[in-house]
Amino acid sequence: MLRLSALTLALLPLIALADGSAGNPETLTERSNAKAREVLDATVAAMGGAAAIQGVTSVRLTLEGETWPRLQMTTPQAPFQSGHSKETLLLDLSGSRLRLETANSGAGFEGHNTVVLKRGEGTNYDHRARVATAVPAAQASQQQFVQYQRRLPNLILRQALERGTSLRYLGEDVLDGAPHEVVTFVMPDTQQVAVYVDAKTRLVSKYELAFTDPLAGEEASEVLFGDYVDSGGIKVPKRWEFRQAGETASRFAARVEINPAVDDAAFEVAADGYAKAQAVASELPQRVEQLGEGIYVIQNVAGQNQNTLAIAFKDFVLAVEAPGSSAGADRVIQRIKETLPGKPIRYLAMTHHHGDHIGGLRSFIAEGATVVTTPGNRAVVETMAKAPQNDRLAKSPRAQEFLFVEKGRRVVSDGDRSVEFIDVGPHPHAREMLIAYLPKERLLFQGDLFAMPNNDAPPGPPQESSRAFARFLAERKLKVDRIASVHGRTVTIEEFVQAAAPGEKAASR
């Protein structure tokens, strides 16, 4: 009779695992990864095959069409007047080089820029201002190339093939009436991407990223692809659409070249006579700028290049602008309390309805501040206050209160200090647009009417938005010495006139 020792008995489970005689059931993660790989393999085959996709060394992509940027239009509600954009992207994947030329117009602004990144160095050429600005090394890194690979489904699939361990199967969904399978993976820049694959054609219909929308809470940012054609043995889209929170933000016609010939000259820009400017710091310093007794600009605390004005009255504080997010606004509120202790923030004024200017509004409502705005913005504020966000207002709900600027002007005063809110609209950037004017201090605070660069670059030719603002100041004969801004640094009236209305004289002193 065979007898086994205690040690042998203890080792039996390990021996069984080693020879495969005991099961090792797959986990949910393993099953999800395996299913996602099946979907990816079928999609890669339909798009041209793994060898062709992995053999892409260069891409030229041109996108041109209309834009309707969410929460960046002249009015908070439709109908919206579209802008125009053209983008030409040249990617040299094997040489780690990129050239991106953009030309866009809308809402009182025009832009024409070319960005060149190559081998860890970069330059931004502003063709309107005729200035070449160095791109910080951190922004010219290889990781920065990854976001541009999301311009095309082929390059997304290439990334998915290289990062197979992060693949997961999300399930089935319906897009535009057609069944789809959805897989997700993490790209090198840490963005988690969800890819929608048409169950019939096996082509990529769209990809999604998650983001927090000021009005709708957690939402999807989507890029949709369509009208596929063959280019060098690879399927590429002719239609390209960008949506945020279900709304179309841009709709472009796409032209794609796979593996076009590239040389060094393709990454050079004719910039004779362009001024050279220093790189803008990757992290602008957080600081509190004092503009007078009890008057402060809280700079870069809500977010990069996002400022809030804080004004002390006898018994309260008035803040102007809530940019960024709820988390950023919480930091601003804390800085205001440290700078002006012992006084409640009674009012929060918003210059206009654009998302980067009201993203932190919910925190000020939670703080108990009354919202100062124009009547046309009431609905957007109420919608934002009800948005399903995980912040202070969600945890301690509070009804918003309004102080409206009607007939173009409203004054907040305690008998000693006064702030005038003046509607400069209708303006090219927003139909209703407030400025905060302190007549006694000859100081003005504004958002998006004018901005001075955060480096030594010249501002360039005046934008339509700035020209309209300069005309408004001249017509109203406002006595102003300094202009502080939501974006950019505080300037003197002389600097503003020189930049926004060359050849004109500053307002009479």
Coordinates of C-alpha atoms in Angstrom, one line a residue:
M1 CA 0.0 0.0 0.0
L2 CA 1.4 3.4 -1.0
R3 CA 1.9 5.8 1.8
L4 CA 2.4 9.6 1.2
S5 CA 4.2 11.9 3.5
A6 CA 2.7 15.1 4.9
L7 CA 5.1 17.1 2.8
T8 CA 4.1 15.3 -0.4
L9 CA 0.4 15.8 0.4
A10 CA 1.0 19.5 0.9
L11 CA 2.8 19.8 -2.5
L12 CA 0.1 17.9 -4.5
P13 CA -1.9 21.1 -5.4
L14 CA 1.2 22.8 -6.7
I15 CA 2.2 19.7 -8.7
A16 CA -1.3 19.6 -10.2
L17 CA -1.1 23.2 -11.2
A18 CA 2.3 22.7 -12.8
D19 CA 1.1 19.8 -15.0
G20 CA -2.2 21.4 -15.8
S21 CA -4.3 18.8 -14.2
A22 CA -6.1 21.5 -12.1
G23 CA -8.2 24.2 -13.7
N24 CA -7.2 27.9 -13.9
P25 CA -10.6 29.6 -14.8
E26 CA -10.3 32.8 -16.8
T27 CA -11.1 36.0 -15.0
L28 CA -13.4 38.6 -16.3
T29 CA -10.4 40.8 -17.2
E30 CA -9.0 37.9 -19.3
R31 CA -12.3 37.3 -21.0
S32 CA -12.8 41.0 -21.7
N33 CA -9.3 41.3 -23.1
A34 CA -9.6 38.2 -25.3
K35 CA -13.0 39.4 -26.7
A36 CA -11.5 42.9 -27.4
R37 CA -8.6 41.4 -29.3
E38 CA -11.1 39.5 -31.5
V39 CA -12.9 42.7 -32.3
L40 CA -9.6 44.5 -32.9
D41 CA -8.3 41.8 -35.2
A42 CA -11.5 41.8 -37.3
T43 CA -11.4 45.6 -37.5
V44 CA -7.7 45.7 -38.4
A45 CA -8.4 43.2 -41.2
A46 CA -11.3 45.3 -42.6
M47 CA -9.2 48.5 -42.5
G48 CA -6.4 47.0 -44.5
G49 CA -4.6 44.5 -42.4
A50 CA -2.0 44.6 -39.6
A51 CA 1.0 44.7 -41.9
A52 CA -0.4 47.7 -43.7
I53 CA -1.5 49.6 -40.6
Q54 CA 1.8 49.0 -38.8
G55 CA 3.6 49.9 -42.0
V56 CA 2.3 53.5 -41.9
T57 CA 5.4 55.7 -41.6
S58 CA 3.8 59.1 -42.5
V59 CA 0.4 60.6 -42.9
R60 CA -0.9 63.9 -44.4
L61 CA -4.4 64.8 -43.2
T62 CA -6.4 67.9 -44.3
L63 CA -9.6 68.8 -42.4
E64 CA -11.8 71.7 -43.6
G65 CA -15.3 72.8 -42.7
E66 CA -17.6 74.5 -40.3
T67 CA -17.3 74.8 -36.5
W68 CA -19.9 75.3 -33.7
P69 CA -17.7 75.1 -30.6
R70 CA -19.8 74.1 -27.6
L71 CA -20.3 77.0 -25.1
Q72 CA -18.2 79.2 -27.3
M73 CA -20.8 80.7 -29.6
T74 CA -22.1 84.3 -29.6
T75 CA -25.3 83.2 -27.9
P76 CA -25.9 80.5 -25.3
Q77 CA -28.8 79.0 -27.3
A78 CA -29.3 78.1 -31.0
P79 CA -29.5 79.2 -33.7
F80 CA -25.7 79.5 -33.9
Q81 CA -23.6 81.2 -36.5
S82 CA -20.8 78.9 -37.5
G83 CA -17.1 79.5 -37.8
H84 CA -14.7 78.1 -40.3
S85 CA -11.5 76.0 -39.8
K86 CA -8.9 74.4 -42.0
E87 CA -6.2 72.1 -40.6
T88 CA -3.4 70.4 -42.4
L89 CA -1.4 67.8 -40.4
L90 CA 1.8 66.1 -41.6
L91 CA 3.0 63.3 -39.3
D92 CA 6.4 61.6 -39.8
L93 CA 6.1 58.7 -37.4
S94 CA 9.4 57.1 -38.1
G95 CA 11.2 60.5 -37.7
S96 CA 9.2 61.8 -34.7
R97 CA 8.3 64.9 -36.6
L98 CA 5.0 66.9 -36.9
R99 CA 3.8 69.9 -38.8
L100 CA 0.3 71.3 -38.1
E101 CA -1.0 74.3 -39.9
T102 CA -4.4 75.7 -38.8
A103 CA -6.5 78.6 -40.1
N104 CA -9.7 79.4 -38.3
S105 CA -12.2 82.2 -37.8
G106 CA -15.3 82.9 -35.7
A107 CA -16.7 84.8 -32.7
G108 CA -14.5 87.8 -33.3
F109 CA -11.2 86.0 -33.7
E110 CA -9.0 84.8 -36.5
G111 CA -6.0 82.6 -36.3
H112 CA -3.3 81.3 -38.7
N113 CA -0.6 79.2 -37.1
T114 CA 1.9 76.5 -37.9
V115 CA 3.4 74.3 -35.2
V116 CA 6.5 72.2 -36.0
L117 CA 7.7 69.6 -33.5
K118 CA 10.7 67.5 -34.3
R119 CA 13.1 65.5 -32.1
G120 CA 12.1 67.0 -28.8
E121 CA 12.1 70.7 -30.1
G122 CA 9.3 72.8 -31.4
T123 CA 8.3 76.2 -32.7
N124 CA 4.9 77.9 -33.1
Y125 CA 4.7 80.3 -36.0
D126 CA 1.9 82.9 -35.7
H127 CA 1.5 84.1 -39.2
R128 CA -0.9 87.0 -38.3
A129 CA 1.5 88.4 -35.7
R130 CA 4.6 87.3 -37.7
V131 CA 6.2 85.9 -34.6
A132 CA 8.0 82.5 -33.9
T133 CA 7.6 81.2 -30.4
A134 CA 9.6 78.4 -29.0
V135 CA 7.6 75.4 -27.7
P136 CA 8.7 74.2 -24.3
A137 CA 10.6 70.9 -24.4
A138 CA 8.0 69.2 -22.3
Q139 CA 5.3 70.1 -24.9
A140 CA 7.5 68.9 -27.8
S141 CA 8.0 65.5 -26.4
Q142 CA 7.1 62.3 -28.1
Q143 CA 4.0 61.9 -25.9
Q144 CA 2.6 65.1 -27.4
F145 CA 2.4 63.3 -30.8
V146 CA -0.1 60.8 -29.5
Q147 CA -3.0 63.2 -29.4
Y148 CA -2.6 63.8 -33.1
Q149 CA -2.7 60.1 -33.8
R150 CA -6.3 60.3 -32.7
R151 CA -7.1 62.3 -35.8
L152 CA -7.3 59.0 -37.8
P153 CA -8.9 55.6 -37.0
N154 CA -5.9 53.9 -38.7
L155 CA -3.5 55.4 -36.2
I156 CA -5.8 54.7 -33.3
L157 CA -5.7 51.0 -34.3
R158 CA -2.0 51.1 -34.6
Q159 CA -1.8 52.3 -31.0
A160 CA -4.3 49.6 -30.0
L161 CA -2.1 46.9 -31.5
E162 CA 0.9 48.2 -29.6
R163 CA -1.0 48.3 -26.3
G164 CA -2.9 45.1 -26.4
T165 CA -2.8 44.4 -22.6
S166 CA -4.9 47.4 -21.9
L167 CA -7.7 46.3 -24.4
R168 CA -11.1 45.7 -22.8
Y169 CA -14.4 44.8 -24.4
L170 CA -17.2 47.2 -23.3
G171 CA -20.1 45.5 -25.0
E172 CA -22.6 46.2 -27.8
D173 CA -24.3 49.5 -28.6
V174 CA -26.3 51.2 -31.4
L175 CA -24.9 54.2 -33.3
D176 CA -27.1 55.9 -35.9
G177 CA -29.3 52.9 -36.0
A178 CA -26.6 50.4 -36.7
P179 CA -25.3 47.8 -34.2
H180 CA -21.7 48.3 -33.0
E181 CA -19.2 46.6 -30.7
V182 CA -17.2 48.8 -28.4
V183 CA -13.6 48.2 -27.1
T184 CA -11.5 50.4 -25.0
F185 CA -7.7 50.8 -24.4
V186 CA -5.3 53.3 -22.8
M187 CA -3.0 55.4 -25.1
P188 CA 0.5 56.4 -24.2
D189 CA -0.7 59.9 -23.0
T190 CA -2.9 58.1 -20.5
Q191 CA -6.2 58.9 -22.3
Q192 CA -8.6 56.0 -22.2
V193 CA -10.3 55.7 -25.7
A194 CA -13.5 53.8 -26.5
V195 CA -13.6 52.7 -30.1
Y196 CA -16.9 51.9 -31.8
V197 CA -16.7 49.2 -34.5
D198 CA -19.6 48.7 -37.0
A199 CA -20.8 45.1 -36.5
K200 CA -21.4 44.7 -40.3
T201 CA -18.6 46.5 -42.0
R202 CA -16.0 46.1 -39.2
L203 CA -14.9 49.7 -39.8
V204 CA -14.3 52.3 -37.1
S205 CA -17.3 54.6 -36.8
K206 CA -16.1 56.8 -33.9
Y207 CA -14.0 57.0 -30.8
E208 CA -15.0 58.6 -27.4
L209 CA -13.2 60.3 -24.5
A210 CA -14.9 61.1 -21.2
F211 CA -15.0 64.8 -20.0
T212 CA -16.9 67.0 -17.6
D213 CA -19.3 69.3 -19.4
P214 CA -20.4 72.4 -17.4
L215 CA -24.0 72.0 -18.3
A216 CA -24.5 68.2 -18.6
G217 CA -21.9 66.7 -16.2
E218 CA -20.0 63.7 -17.2
E219 CA -20.3 63.3 -21.0
A220 CA -18.6 61.9 -24.0
S221 CA -16.4 63.8 -26.4
E222 CA -16.8 62.0 -29.8
V223 CA -15.0 62.0 -33.1
L224 CA -17.0 60.3 -35.9
F225 CA -15.6 58.9 -39.1
G226 CA -17.5 58.0 -42.3
D227 CA -17.5 57.7 -46.1
Y228 CA -14.5 55.4 -46.2
V229 CA -12.3 55.1 -49.3
D230 CA -9.1 53.2 -50.2
S231 CA -5.7 55.0 -49.8
G232 CA -2.6 52.9 -50.4
G233 CA -4.4 49.7 -49.5
I234 CA -5.9 51.2 -46.3
K235 CA -9.4 52.3 -45.6
V236 CA -9.5 56.0 -44.6
P237 CA -12.5 58.3 -43.9
K238 CA -13.6 61.3 -46.0
R239 CA -16.0 62.6 -43.4
W240 CA -14.9 63.7 -39.9
E241 CA -17.2 65.1 -37.2
F242 CA -16.5 66.3 -33.6
R243 CA -19.3 66.2 -31.0
Q244 CA -19.4 67.2 -27.4
A245 CA -22.3 66.2 -25.1
G246 CA -24.2 65.1 -28.2
E247 CA -23.9 68.4 -30.0
T248 CA -21.9 68.8 -33.2
A249 CA -18.9 71.1 -32.6
S250 CA -17.3 70.7 -36.0
R251 CA -18.0 69.0 -39.3
F252 CA -15.1 68.5 -41.8
A253 CA -14.4 67.0 -45.1
A254 CA -11.2 64.9 -44.8
R255 CA -8.4 64.3 -47.3
V256 CA -5.9 61.6 -46.3
E257 CA -2.6 60.5 -47.8
I258 CA -1.0 57.4 -46.4
N259 CA 2.9 57.3 -46.6
P260 CA 3.4 60.5 -48.6
A261 CA 7.0 61.3 -49.4
V262 CA 8.5 63.5 -46.7
D263 CA 11.8 65.3 -46.4
D264 CA 13.4 67.9 -44.2
A265 CA 12.0 70.7 -46.3
A266 CA 8.5 69.7 -45.4
F267 CA 9.1 70.6 -41.8
E268 CA 10.6 74.0 -42.5
V269 CA 8.5 77.2 -42.3
A270 CA 9.3 80.4 -44.3
A271 CA 9.5 82.9 -41.5
D272 CA 11.8 85.6 -42.7
G273 CA 11.3 88.7 -40.7
Y274 CA 9.4 87.0 -37.9
A275 CA 10.1 88.2 -34.4
K276 CA 11.4 85.5 -32.0
A277 CA 9.6 85.1 -28.7
Q278 CA 10.4 83.1 -25.6
A279 CA 8.4 80.0 -24.8
V280 CA 5.4 80.4 -22.6
A281 CA 6.0 78.6 -19.3
S282 CA 4.5 75.2 -19.1
E283 CA 3.2 76.1 -15.7
L284 CA 2.2 79.8 -15.2
P285 CA 2.8 80.8 -11.6
Q286 CA -0.1 81.1 -9.2
R287 CA -0.1 84.6 -7.7
V288 CA -2.3 87.3 -6.3
E289 CA -1.8 90.7 -8.0
Q290 CA -2.9 93.7 -6.0
L291 CA -4.3 96.5 -8.2
G292 CA -5.4 98.8 -5.4
E293 CA -6.6 98.8 -1.8
G294 CA -8.8 95.7 -1.5
I295 CA -8.6 94.9 -5.2
Y296 CA -6.9 91.7 -6.4
V297 CA -6.5 89.5 -9.4
I298 CA -6.2 85.8 -8.5
Q299 CA -4.0 84.5 -11.3
N300 CA -3.6 80.9 -12.6
V301 CA -5.3 79.4 -9.5
A302 CA -8.5 78.2 -11.2
G303 CA -6.3 76.9 -14.1
Q304 CA -3.6 77.9 -16.4
N305 CA -4.1 81.5 -17.8
Q306 CA -7.4 81.8 -15.9
N307 CA -7.9 84.8 -13.6
T308 CA -10.6 86.1 -11.2
L309 CA -11.0 89.6 -9.9
A310 CA -11.8 90.0 -6.2
I311 CA -13.0 93.3 -4.7
A312 CA -13.4 94.1 -1.1
F313 CA -16.4 96.2 0.0
K314 CA -17.2 97.2 3.6
D315 CA -19.0 94.0 4.5
F316 CA -18.6 91.7 1.6
V317 CA -16.5 90.6 -1.4
L318 CA -17.5 90.8 -5.0
A319 CA -15.7 88.4 -7.4
V320 CA -15.7 88.7 -11.2
E321 CA -15.4 85.5 -13.3
A322 CA -15.5 81.8 -12.3
P323 CA -13.3 80.1 -14.9
G324 CA -12.0 76.5 -14.9
S325 CA -14.0 73.9 -13.0
S326 CA -15.6 73.4 -9.6
A327 CA -12.3 72.2 -8.2
G328 CA -10.4 75.2 -9.6
A329 CA -13.1 77.6 -8.2
D330 CA -12.7 76.0 -4.8
R331 CA -9.1 76.9 -4.9
V332 CA -9.9 80.5 -6.0
I333 CA -12.4 80.9 -3.2
Q334 CA -9.9 79.7 -0.6
R335 CA -7.3 82.2 -2.0
I336 CA -9.9 85.0 -1.8
K337 CA -10.6 84.1 1.8
E338 CA -6.9 84.1 2.7
T339 CA -6.5 87.5 0.9
L340 CA -9.6 89.2 2.2
P341 CA -10.5 87.4 5.4
G342 CA -13.7 87.8 7.4
K343 CA -15.9 88.9 4.5
P344 CA -18.4 86.7 2.7
I345 CA -18.3 86.4 -1.1
R346 CA -21.7 88.0 -1.8
Y347 CA -21.6 88.4 -5.6
L348 CA -20.0 86.5 -8.5
A349 CA -20.2 88.3 -11.8
M350 CA -19.7 86.5 -15.1
T351 CA -18.5 88.4 -18.2
H352 CA -20.2 86.1 -20.6
H353 CA -21.6 82.5 -21.0
H354 CA -18.6 80.7 -22.5
G355 CA -17.6 77.5 -20.9
D356 CA -14.1 78.5 -19.9
H357 CA -15.5 81.5 -18.1
I358 CA -18.3 79.8 -16.1
G359 CA -16.8 76.3 -15.4
G360 CA -16.4 77.2 -11.7
L361 CA -19.7 78.9 -11.2
R362 CA -21.3 76.1 -9.2
S363 CA -18.7 76.5 -6.4
F364 CA -19.6 80.2 -6.0
I365 CA -23.3 79.3 -5.9
A366 CA -22.5 76.8 -3.2
E367 CA -20.6 79.5 -1.4
G368 CA -23.8 81.6 -1.3
A369 CA -22.9 84.2 -4.0
T370 CA -25.5 85.9 -6.1
V371 CA -24.8 85.6 -9.8
V372 CA -24.5 88.9 -11.6
T373 CA -25.2 88.5 -15.3
T374 CA -27.5 89.6 -18.2
P375 CA -31.0 88.3 -18.5
G376 CA -30.1 86.3 -21.6
N377 CA -27.8 84.1 -19.6
R378 CA -30.3 83.1 -17.0
A379 CA -31.1 79.8 -18.6
V380 CA -27.5 78.7 -19.0
V381 CA -26.8 79.5 -15.3
E382 CA -29.9 77.5 -14.2
T383 CA -29.0 74.6 -16.4
M384 CA -25.4 74.6 -15.1
A385 CA -26.7 74.7 -11.5
K386 CA -28.7 71.5 -12.1
A387 CA -25.8 69.7 -13.8
P388 CA -25.0 66.2 -12.3
Q389 CA -21.5 67.0 -11.1
N390 CA -19.7 65.6 -8.0
D391 CA -18.9 68.9 -6.2
R392 CA -19.8 71.1 -3.3
L393 CA -23.1 72.2 -4.8
A394 CA -24.2 68.6 -5.4
K395 CA -23.4 67.7 -1.8
S396 CA -25.1 70.8 -0.4
P397 CA -27.7 72.0 -2.9
R398 CA -28.5 75.6 -2.9
A399 CA -30.8 77.6 -5.2
Q400 CA -29.0 80.2 -7.4
E401 CA -29.9 83.9 -7.0
F402 CA -29.6 86.6 -9.7
L403 CA -28.8 90.2 -9.9
F404 CA -29.4 91.2 -13.5
V405 CA -27.7 93.8 -15.6
E406 CA -30.6 95.4 -17.4
K407 CA -30.7 98.2 -19.9
G408 CA -26.9 97.9 -20.3
R409 CA -25.7 98.9 -16.8
R410 CA -25.9 97.9 -13.1
V411 CA -24.0 99.4 -10.1
V412 CA -22.9 97.6 -7.0
S413 CA -22.0 100.0 -4.2
D414 CA -21.6 100.3 -0.5
G415 CA -21.5 104.1 -0.5
D416 CA -17.7 104.2 -0.6
R417 CA -16.7 101.8 -3.4
S418 CA -18.6 101.3 -6.6
V419 CA -18.4 98.8 -9.4
E420 CA -20.2 99.4 -12.6
F421 CA -21.2 96.4 -14.8
I422 CA -21.6 97.5 -18.3
D423 CA -22.9 95.4 -21.2
V424 CA -20.7 96.1 -24.2
G425 CA -22.9 93.9 -26.5
P426 CA -23.9 93.2 -29.0
H427 CA -20.3 92.3 -29.5
P428 CA -18.6 90.0 -32.1
H429 CA -17.6 87.5 -29.4
A430 CA -20.8 87.3 -27.4
R431 CA -24.2 89.0 -27.9
E432 CA -24.3 89.9 -24.2
M433 CA -20.9 90.8 -22.7
L434 CA -20.1 92.5 -19.4
I435 CA -17.1 94.4 -18.2
A436 CA -16.5 95.5 -14.6
Y437 CA -15.5 99.1 -14.3
L438 CA -14.2 100.8 -11.2
P439 CA -14.5 104.5 -12.0
K440 CA -12.8 105.8 -8.8
E441 CA -9.7 103.6 -9.4
R442 CA -9.9 104.0 -13.3
L443 CA -9.7 100.3 -13.6
L444 CA -11.5 97.8 -15.9
F445 CA -11.7 94.0 -15.9
Q446 CA -12.7 92.1 -19.0
G447 CA -12.7 88.6 -20.6
D448 CA -12.0 87.8 -24.2
L449 CA -12.2 91.4 -25.4
F450 CA -8.4 91.7 -25.4
A451 CA -5.5 89.6 -24.1
M452 CA -1.8 90.4 -23.9
P453 CA 0.5 87.4 -24.5
N454 CA 2.1 85.8 -21.4
N455 CA 5.6 86.1 -22.9
D456 CA 7.5 88.7 -24.9
A457 CA 5.6 88.1 -28.1
P458 CA 3.9 91.1 -29.8
P459 CA 0.1 90.9 -29.8
G460 CA -0.1 91.1 -33.6
P461 CA -2.8 92.8 -35.7
P462 CA -5.9 93.7 -33.7
Q463 CA -8.6 91.1 -33.6
E464 CA -12.2 92.1 -34.5
S465 CA -13.1 91.5 -30.8
S466 CA -10.4 94.0 -29.6
R467 CA -11.2 96.6 -32.3
A468 CA -14.9 96.5 -31.2
F469 CA -13.9 96.9 -27.6
A470 CA -11.6 99.9 -28.4
R471 CA -14.5 101.6 -30.2
F472 CA -16.8 101.0 -27.3
L473 CA -14.3 102.6 -24.8
A474 CA -13.8 105.6 -27.1
E475 CA -17.6 106.1 -27.6
R476 CA -18.4 105.8 -23.9
K477 CA -15.4 108.0 -22.9
L478 CA -14.6 105.8 -20.0
K479 CA -11.7 107.0 -17.9
V480 CA -9.4 104.0 -17.7
D481 CA -5.7 103.7 -16.7
R482 CA -5.4 99.9 -16.5
I483 CA -7.2 96.8 -17.9
A484 CA -7.0 93.5 -16.1
S485 CA -8.1 90.3 -17.9
V486 CA -9.4 86.8 -17.4
H487 CA -6.7 85.6 -19.8
G488 CA -3.4 87.3 -19.9
R489 CA -1.7 90.0 -17.8
T490 CA -2.8 93.4 -16.7
V491 CA -2.0 96.2 -19.2
T492 CA -2.0 100.0 -19.2
I493 CA -4.4 101.9 -21.3
E494 CA -1.5 102.9 -23.5
E495 CA -0.5 99.3 -24.1
F496 CA -4.1 98.4 -25.0
V497 CA -4.6 101.3 -27.4
Q498 CA -1.3 100.5 -29.1
A499 CA -2.3 96.9 -29.5
A500 CA -6.0 97.2 -30.2
A501 CA -6.3 100.5 -32.0
P502 CA -2.9 101.5 -33.5
G503 CA -2.7 105.2 -34.4
E504 CA -5.4 106.2 -31.9
K505 CA -4.7 108.1 -28.7
A506 CA -5.5 106.8 -25.2
A507 CA -8.5 108.2 -23.5
S508 CA -8.1 111.7 -22.0
R509 CA -6.9 111.8 -18.5

